[in-house]
PDB file of C-alpha atoms and ligand atoms in Angstrom:
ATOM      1  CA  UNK A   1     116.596 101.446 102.214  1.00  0.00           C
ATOM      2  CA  UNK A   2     119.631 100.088 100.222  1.00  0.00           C
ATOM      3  CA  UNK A   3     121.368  99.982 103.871  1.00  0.00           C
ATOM      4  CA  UNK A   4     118.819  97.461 105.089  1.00  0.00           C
ATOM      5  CA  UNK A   5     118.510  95.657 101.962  1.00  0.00           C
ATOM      6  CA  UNK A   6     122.311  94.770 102.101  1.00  0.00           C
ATOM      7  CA  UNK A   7     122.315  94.349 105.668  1.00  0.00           C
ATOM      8  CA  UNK A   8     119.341  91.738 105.070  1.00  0.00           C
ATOM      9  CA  UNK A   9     121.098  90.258 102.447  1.00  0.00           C
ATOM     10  CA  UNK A  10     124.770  89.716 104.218  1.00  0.00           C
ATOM     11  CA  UNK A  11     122.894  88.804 107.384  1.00  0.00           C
ATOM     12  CA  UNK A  12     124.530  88.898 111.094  1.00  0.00           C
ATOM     13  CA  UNK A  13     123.523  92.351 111.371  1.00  0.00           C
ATOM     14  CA  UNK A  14     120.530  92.212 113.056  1.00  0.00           C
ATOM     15  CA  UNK A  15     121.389  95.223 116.121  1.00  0.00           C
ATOM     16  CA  UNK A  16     121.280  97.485 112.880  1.00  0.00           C
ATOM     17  CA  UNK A  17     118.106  95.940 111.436  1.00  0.00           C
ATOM     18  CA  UNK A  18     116.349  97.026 114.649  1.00  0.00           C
ATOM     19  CA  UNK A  19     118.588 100.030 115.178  1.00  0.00           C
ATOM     20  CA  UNK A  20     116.977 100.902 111.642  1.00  0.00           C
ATOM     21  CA  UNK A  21     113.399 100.245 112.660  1.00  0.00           C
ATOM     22  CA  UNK A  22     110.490 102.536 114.333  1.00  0.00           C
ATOM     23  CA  UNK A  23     110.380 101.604 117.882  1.00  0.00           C
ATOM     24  CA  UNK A  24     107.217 101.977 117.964  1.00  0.00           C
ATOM     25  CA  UNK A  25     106.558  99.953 114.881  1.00  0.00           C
ATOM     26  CA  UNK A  26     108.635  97.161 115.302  1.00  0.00           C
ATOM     27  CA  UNK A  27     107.322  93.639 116.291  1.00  0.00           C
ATOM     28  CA  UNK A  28     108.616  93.623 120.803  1.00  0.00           C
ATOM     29  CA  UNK A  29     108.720  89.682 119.650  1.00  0.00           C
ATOM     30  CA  UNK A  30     111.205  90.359 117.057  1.00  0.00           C
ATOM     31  CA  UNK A  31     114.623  90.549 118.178  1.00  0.00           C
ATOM     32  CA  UNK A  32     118.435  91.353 116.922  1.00  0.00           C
ATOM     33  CA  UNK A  33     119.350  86.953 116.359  1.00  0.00           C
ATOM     34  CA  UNK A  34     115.952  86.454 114.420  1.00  0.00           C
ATOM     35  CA  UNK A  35     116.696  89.419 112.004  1.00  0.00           C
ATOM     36  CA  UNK A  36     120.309  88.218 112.052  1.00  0.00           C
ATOM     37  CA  UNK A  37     119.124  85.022 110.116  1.00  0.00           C
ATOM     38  CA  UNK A  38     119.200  84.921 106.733  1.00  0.00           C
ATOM     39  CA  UNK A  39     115.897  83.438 105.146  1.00  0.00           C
ATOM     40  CA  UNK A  40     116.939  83.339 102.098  1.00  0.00           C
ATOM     41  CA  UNK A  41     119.505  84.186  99.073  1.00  0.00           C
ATOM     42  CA  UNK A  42     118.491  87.876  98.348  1.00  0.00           C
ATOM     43  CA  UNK A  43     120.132  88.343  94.666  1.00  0.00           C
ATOM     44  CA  UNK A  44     119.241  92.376  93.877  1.00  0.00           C
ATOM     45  CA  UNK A  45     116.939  94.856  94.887  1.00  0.00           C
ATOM     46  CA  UNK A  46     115.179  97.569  92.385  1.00  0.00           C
ATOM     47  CA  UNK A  47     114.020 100.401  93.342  1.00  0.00           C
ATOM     48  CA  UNK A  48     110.926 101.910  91.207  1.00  0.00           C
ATOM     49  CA  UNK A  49     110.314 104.996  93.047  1.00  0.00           C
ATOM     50  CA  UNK A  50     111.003 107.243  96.081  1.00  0.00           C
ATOM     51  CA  UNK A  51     109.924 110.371  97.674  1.00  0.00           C
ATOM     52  CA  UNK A  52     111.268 112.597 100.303  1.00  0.00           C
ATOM     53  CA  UNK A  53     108.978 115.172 101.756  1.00  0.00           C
ATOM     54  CA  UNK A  54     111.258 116.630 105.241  1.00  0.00           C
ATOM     55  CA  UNK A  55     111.343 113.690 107.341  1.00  0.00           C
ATOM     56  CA  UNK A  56     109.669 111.280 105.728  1.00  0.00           C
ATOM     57  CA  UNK A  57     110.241 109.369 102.741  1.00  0.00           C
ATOM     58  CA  UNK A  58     108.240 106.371 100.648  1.00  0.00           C
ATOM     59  CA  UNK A  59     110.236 103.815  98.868  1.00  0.00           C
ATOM     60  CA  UNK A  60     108.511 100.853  96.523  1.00  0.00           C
ATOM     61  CA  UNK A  61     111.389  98.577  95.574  1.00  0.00           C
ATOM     62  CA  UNK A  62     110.979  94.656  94.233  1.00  0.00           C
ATOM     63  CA  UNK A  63     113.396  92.492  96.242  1.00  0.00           C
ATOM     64  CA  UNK A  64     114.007  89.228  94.219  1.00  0.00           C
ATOM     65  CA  UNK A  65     115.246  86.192  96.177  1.00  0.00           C
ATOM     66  CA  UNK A  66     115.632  82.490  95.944  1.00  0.00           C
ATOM     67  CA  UNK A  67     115.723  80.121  98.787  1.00  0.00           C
ATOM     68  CA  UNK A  68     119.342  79.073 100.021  1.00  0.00           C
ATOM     69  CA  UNK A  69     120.159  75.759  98.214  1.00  0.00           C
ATOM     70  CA  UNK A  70     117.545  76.606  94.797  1.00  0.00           C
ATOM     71  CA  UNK A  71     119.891  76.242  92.130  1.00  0.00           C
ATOM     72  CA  UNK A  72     119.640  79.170  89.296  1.00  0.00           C
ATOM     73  CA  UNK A  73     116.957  77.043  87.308  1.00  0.00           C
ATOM     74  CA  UNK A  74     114.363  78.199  90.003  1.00  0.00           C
ATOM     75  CA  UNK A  75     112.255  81.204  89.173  1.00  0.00           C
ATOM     76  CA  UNK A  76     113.518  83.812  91.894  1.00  0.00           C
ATOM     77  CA  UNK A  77     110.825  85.041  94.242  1.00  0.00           C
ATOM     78  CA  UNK A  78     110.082  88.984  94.127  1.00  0.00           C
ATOM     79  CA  UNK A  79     108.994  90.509  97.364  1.00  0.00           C
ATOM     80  CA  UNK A  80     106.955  93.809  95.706  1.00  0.00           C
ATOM     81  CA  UNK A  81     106.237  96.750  98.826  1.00  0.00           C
ATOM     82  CA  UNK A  82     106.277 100.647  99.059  1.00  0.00           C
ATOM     83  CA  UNK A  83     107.790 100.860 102.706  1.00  0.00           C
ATOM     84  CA  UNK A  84     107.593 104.218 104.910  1.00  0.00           C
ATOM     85  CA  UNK A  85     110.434 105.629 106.532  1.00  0.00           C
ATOM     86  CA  UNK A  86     110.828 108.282 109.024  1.00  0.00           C
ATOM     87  CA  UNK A  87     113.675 110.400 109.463  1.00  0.00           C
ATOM     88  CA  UNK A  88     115.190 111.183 113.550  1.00  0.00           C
ATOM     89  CA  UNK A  89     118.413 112.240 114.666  1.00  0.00           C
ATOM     90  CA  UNK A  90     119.708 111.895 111.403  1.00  0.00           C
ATOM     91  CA  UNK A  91     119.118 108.028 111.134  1.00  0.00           C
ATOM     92  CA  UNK A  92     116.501 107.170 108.233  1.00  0.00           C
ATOM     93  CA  UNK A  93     113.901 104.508 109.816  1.00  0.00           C
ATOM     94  CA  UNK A  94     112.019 102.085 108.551  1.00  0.00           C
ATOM     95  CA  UNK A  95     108.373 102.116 109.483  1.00  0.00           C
ATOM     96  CA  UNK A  96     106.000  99.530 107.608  1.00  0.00           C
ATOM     97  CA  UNK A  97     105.699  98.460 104.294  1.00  0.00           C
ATOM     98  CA  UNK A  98     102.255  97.242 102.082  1.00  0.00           C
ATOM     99  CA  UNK A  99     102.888  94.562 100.049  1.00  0.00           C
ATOM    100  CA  UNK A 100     101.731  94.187  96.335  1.00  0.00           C
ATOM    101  CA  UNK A 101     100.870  97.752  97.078  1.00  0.00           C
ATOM    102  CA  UNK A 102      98.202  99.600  94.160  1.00  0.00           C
ATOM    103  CA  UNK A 103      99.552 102.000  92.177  1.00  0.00           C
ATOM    104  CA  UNK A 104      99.909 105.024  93.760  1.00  0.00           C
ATOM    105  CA  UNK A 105      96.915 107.591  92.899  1.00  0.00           C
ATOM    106  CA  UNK A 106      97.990 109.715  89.952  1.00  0.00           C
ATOM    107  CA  UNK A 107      99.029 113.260  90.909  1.00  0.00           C
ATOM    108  CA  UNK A 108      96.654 116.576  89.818  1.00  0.00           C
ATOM    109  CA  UNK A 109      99.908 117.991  89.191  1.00  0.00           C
ATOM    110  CA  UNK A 110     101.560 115.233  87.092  1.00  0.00           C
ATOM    111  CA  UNK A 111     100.890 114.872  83.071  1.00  0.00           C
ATOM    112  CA  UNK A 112      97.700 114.080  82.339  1.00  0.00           C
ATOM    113  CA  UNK A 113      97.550 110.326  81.480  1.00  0.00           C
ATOM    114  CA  UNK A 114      95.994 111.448  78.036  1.00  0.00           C
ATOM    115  CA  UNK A 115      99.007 112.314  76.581  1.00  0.00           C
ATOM    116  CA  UNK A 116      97.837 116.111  76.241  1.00  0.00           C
ATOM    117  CA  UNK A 117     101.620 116.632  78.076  1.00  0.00           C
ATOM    118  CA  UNK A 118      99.134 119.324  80.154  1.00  0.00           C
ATOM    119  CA  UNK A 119      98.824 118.821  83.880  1.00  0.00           C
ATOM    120  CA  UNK A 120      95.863 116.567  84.444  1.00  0.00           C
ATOM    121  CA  UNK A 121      94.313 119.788  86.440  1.00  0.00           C
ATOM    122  CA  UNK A 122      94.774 121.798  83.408  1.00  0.00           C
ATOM    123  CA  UNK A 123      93.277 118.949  81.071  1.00  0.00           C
ATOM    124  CA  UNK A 124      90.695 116.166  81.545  1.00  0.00           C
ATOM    125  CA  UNK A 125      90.740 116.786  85.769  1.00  0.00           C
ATOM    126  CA  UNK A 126      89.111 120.401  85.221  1.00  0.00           C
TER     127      UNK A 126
HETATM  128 ZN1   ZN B 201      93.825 115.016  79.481  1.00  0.00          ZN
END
């Protein structure tokens, strides 16, 4: 994830954009010289969760960015998605992304959002 981000954000690296990408998820129209071009200034990326589970993995990050030329006066522009990656031959890939994407459902397992601190199946989910 942080490997595509900066590769995104230095541009010219397109081959390991796609390199980086599901081949059976990528765009066939998108190619190596359009993912080379930078759209736009990326300033930082955050990342507000991740999980691994064997060979795949779920990342939601906010990537803030500001088109080339904006001076620091304008309001950067926050691209909000929980991507999907896939794991082969060592090489993480990306998959797709949603974008603006709901919270994720609460876990059975996780606190209970009643501030018991009991597992929600313990507490108010029994
Ligand atoms: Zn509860």
């Amino acid at each position: 994830m942080r490997s595509r981000y900066t590769a995104f954000a230095l541009g010219g690296l397109g081959d390991y954009l796609v390199r980086t990408w599901e081949a059976d998820a990528i765009d066939p129209a998108l190619t190596a010289e359009q993912l080379d071009r930078q759209e736009q200034q990326w300033l930082r990326l955050e990342i507000l969760d991740a999980h691994e589970n064997g060979a795949k993995a779920t990342v939601e990050f906010k990537a803030h960015c500001r088109p080339f030329g904006a001076g620091p006066a304008v309001t950067p522009q926050v691209l909000h998605e929980r991507s999907r990656f896939r794991r082969r031959q060592g090489l993480w890939r990306y998959i797709d992304g949603i974008i603006d994407p709901p919270p994720a459902a609460a876990s059975r397992n996780a606190p209970c959002p009643c501030g018991s601190g009991k597992k929600a199946k313990r507490c108010c989910l029994r």
